[in-house]
């Protein structure tokens, strides 16, 4: 069967720019999948999506005019129901055949086959393949229905409908044209009150002809670009903008280049049909304003591309992607320069006004900003962050670091009540640093005010100094404890307070900065200010807190807020789960990760070394047997009555195998512990290989559960000592197959 290319285009009013790329890909993808499911495409068919501000289109190669006929075997009913004892068709079978368009003559051709435990009747028939008109009609309606549209418009049809002016349809934007071409032939389909044809419309102002008649499906993009002055393909238009931006920057010289912003590039690509990059400029006096403010207002409000010099400093020139290409572009350039000037003037005004008040004078204003209706104001939150930061700073760097962290934590959120951040919330932290430097504060404190939000996303840089790390840890831990304390946990893909991101941020700082801080102890420190504020009383200092203090404190907080079914271990598990996921993404196996994290290591900075050691150990020939033995030992100890002490009385050792194991264990444990003390985890684990033979001999020749209680307790103590020695780096039982 011969095939030809198929083109389908919906011509609409301007589509939402931020959604255009997804809309184009979804429209073409569903259309292709639906045609493929009906057998209208071939194995070599290729779909090409097109999306511009006023059109969604798909070009598909090798599409048949009609799908091939298909043999179908359809189950009718059990033989016992369809045939009587004489083998004749029952009324039920005849009725079923009639519904399928067959008569009694088809009974002789029915097949019998087992269907589960009963024999059934099957009817073989040939289904005529769908025509392209039928298949495309179904595919088109499905593609429209499945578009990822957050909000649709309902509008009235004026023609070709039952009640002109009253009949309505719903779509992302009003649709005004439909093209469906198979080769050069129009495929008769309808959608959104439109009938298909072979003409569309080009650029609003620069099309050579209107309407643009398409001779065939394959000439769609070329005809639209030549006669309609439109680059229909999203990717092609994006590449053209990138090329023009680079060319315009190179022409200016001086090493300037357009700022790289993929989201902005996508949005601008979705705003123009034929891009034309122009160079504009603004007064140099605006460069006195922090460049982050100017860059943000140009990108967010005007969709301009700021130009940076080789050192990353903002130039007073910028690039505009225009949708028109007049012979004299001075009016377009002047218009854009005139529009951006008030935006920059506003930024300068905000900056000048904000600097008239110090950050310290704004602290009281945070008491009027609600953080959460259960957790109080930003002012109250800052007091908790300060307490956490002081405790962490004291542990990491003594009085000096604690004092600097306290000062940075006190001022970290004050820029939220400035005019600049009120206008541009994205600048929080960034403006705080500028204002802190303006107030004469130390650079480490100013940097920490900006950096305490970091890392903001995966791959983001960490705070640049110790003060920033302390305040960032305090800020994220306060958020985690507060939200878990009131029971506001992330569920599924919903995480409105970005708790997963905060947990990963804490993990990254502990790991990459190799901080000597236990996650559990940090959580206890972070929970203490909440308990003191909401539950009353005082909490012991960090040095005096028991290892499980975080559990008890968080349970007290949950109880205060009436959170049911809570567990004090929930937050610690949440953090270790995020760490486990991160490690698996880095290429470590689930077994390796489980083995290391099963011990809940208190210093996350050496987790990578432990994982490397586990991987090296698993490659040893003795590893499988030792892992299996370790698992067996663990199970025996779990089933033992009472508490088993890791203590051995040598005078109670009777069997040669247990004597040999004890003797070898003393030597091996000493060697392994020595390596462990030096953080040489690989050598520590590899030393355990010498235990394979005595462990195997022990289980082959020694009865652990001896009748003599003293003997049984001593052998359990030997196993507990073995278990303790083997599981210092990781829980090796997790490696057992």
mmCIF file with all atom_site columns, C-alpha atoms in Angstrom, residues 3 13 16 22 33 47 60 152 207 220 307 316 324-325 328 346 374 422 450 520 560 605 629 645 652 658 688 722 734:
data_model
loop_
_atom_site.group_PDB
_atom_site.id
_atom_site.type_symbol
_atom_site.label_atom_id
_atom_site.label_alt_id
_atom_site.label_comp_id
_atom_site.label_asym_id
_atom_site.label_entity_id
_atom_site.label_seq_id
_atom_site.pdbx_PDB_ins_code
_atom_site.Cartn_x
_atom_site.Cartn_y
_atom_site.Cartn_z
_atom_site.occupancy
_atom_site.B_iso_or_equiv
_atom_site.pdbx_formal_charge
_atom_site.auth_seq_id
_atom_site.auth_comp_id
_atom_site.auth_asym_id
_atom_site.auth_atom_id
_atom_site.pdbx_PDB_model_num
ATOM 1  C CA . UNK A 1 3   ? 1.961  5.998   1.694  1.00 0.00 ? 3   UNK A CA 1
ATOM 2  C CA . UNK A 1 13  ? -5.086 32.862  18.618 1.00 0.00 ? 13  UNK A CA 1
ATOM 3  C CA . UNK A 1 16  ? 0.321  30.711  26.350 1.00 0.00 ? 16  UNK A CA 1
ATOM 4  C CA . UNK A 1 22  ? 4.745  21.189  25.767 1.00 0.00 ? 22  UNK A CA 1
ATOM 5  C CA . UNK A 1 33  ? 0.307  7.418   18.734 1.00 0.00 ? 33  UNK A CA 1
ATOM 6  C CA . UNK A 1 47  ? 6.640  12.675  13.432 1.00 0.00 ? 47  UNK A CA 1
ATOM 7  C CA . UNK A 1 60  ? 4.073  12.571  9.899  1.00 0.00 ? 60  UNK A CA 1
ATOM 8  C CA . UNK A 1 152 ? -9.481 26.285  28.861 1.00 0.00 ? 152 UNK A CA 1
ATOM 9  C CA . UNK A 1 207 ? 3.160  37.606  5.301  1.00 0.00 ? 207 UNK A CA 1
ATOM 10 C CA . UNK A 1 220 ? 4.499  22.996  4.917  1.00 0.00 ? 220 UNK A CA 1
ATOM 11 C CA . UNK A 1 307 ? 24.558 41.635  27.929 1.00 0.00 ? 307 UNK A CA 1
ATOM 12 C CA . UNK A 1 316 ? 24.268 49.123  29.549 1.00 0.00 ? 316 UNK A CA 1
ATOM 13 C CA . UNK A 1 324 ? 8.902  42.335  13.041 1.00 0.00 ? 324 UNK A CA 1
ATOM 14 C CA . UNK A 1 325 ? 11.764 43.282  10.694 1.00 0.00 ? 325 UNK A CA 1
ATOM 15 C CA . UNK A 1 328 ? 14.254 51.141  9.700  1.00 0.00 ? 328 UNK A CA 1
ATOM 16 C CA . UNK A 1 346 ? 11.862 51.951  39.821 1.00 0.00 ? 346 UNK A CA 1
ATOM 17 C CA . UNK A 1 374 ? 0.685  27.598  63.849 1.00 0.00 ? 374 UNK A CA 1
ATOM 18 C CA . UNK A 1 422 ? 8.716  43.287  47.992 1.00 0.00 ? 422 UNK A CA 1
ATOM 19 C CA . UNK A 1 450 ? 22.797 35.792  50.863 1.00 0.00 ? 450 UNK A CA 1
ATOM 20 C CA . UNK A 1 520 ? 20.270 13.100  64.979 1.00 0.00 ? 520 UNK A CA 1
ATOM 21 C CA . UNK A 1 560 ? 1.409  19.980  71.623 1.00 0.00 ? 560 UNK A CA 1
ATOM 22 C CA . UNK A 1 605 ? 31.139 13.096  55.384 1.00 0.00 ? 605 UNK A CA 1
ATOM 23 C CA . UNK A 1 629 ? 27.166 -15.763 58.081 1.00 0.00 ? 629 UNK A CA 1
ATOM 24 C CA . UNK A 1 645 ? 26.439 -9.179  75.962 1.00 0.00 ? 645 UNK A CA 1
ATOM 25 C CA . UNK A 1 652 ? 34.030 -21.794 78.849 1.00 0.00 ? 652 UNK A CA 1
ATOM 26 C CA . UNK A 1 658 ? 34.899 -21.993 68.898 1.00 0.00 ? 658 UNK A CA 1
ATOM 27 C CA . UNK A 1 688 ? 37.611 -9.565  58.035 1.00 0.00 ? 688 UNK A CA 1
ATOM 28 C CA . UNK A 1 722 ? 31.771 -11.343 66.063 1.00 0.00 ? 722 UNK A CA 1
ATOM 29 C CA . UNK A 1 734 ? 22.602 -6.403  53.688 1.00 0.00 ? 734 UNK A CA 1
#
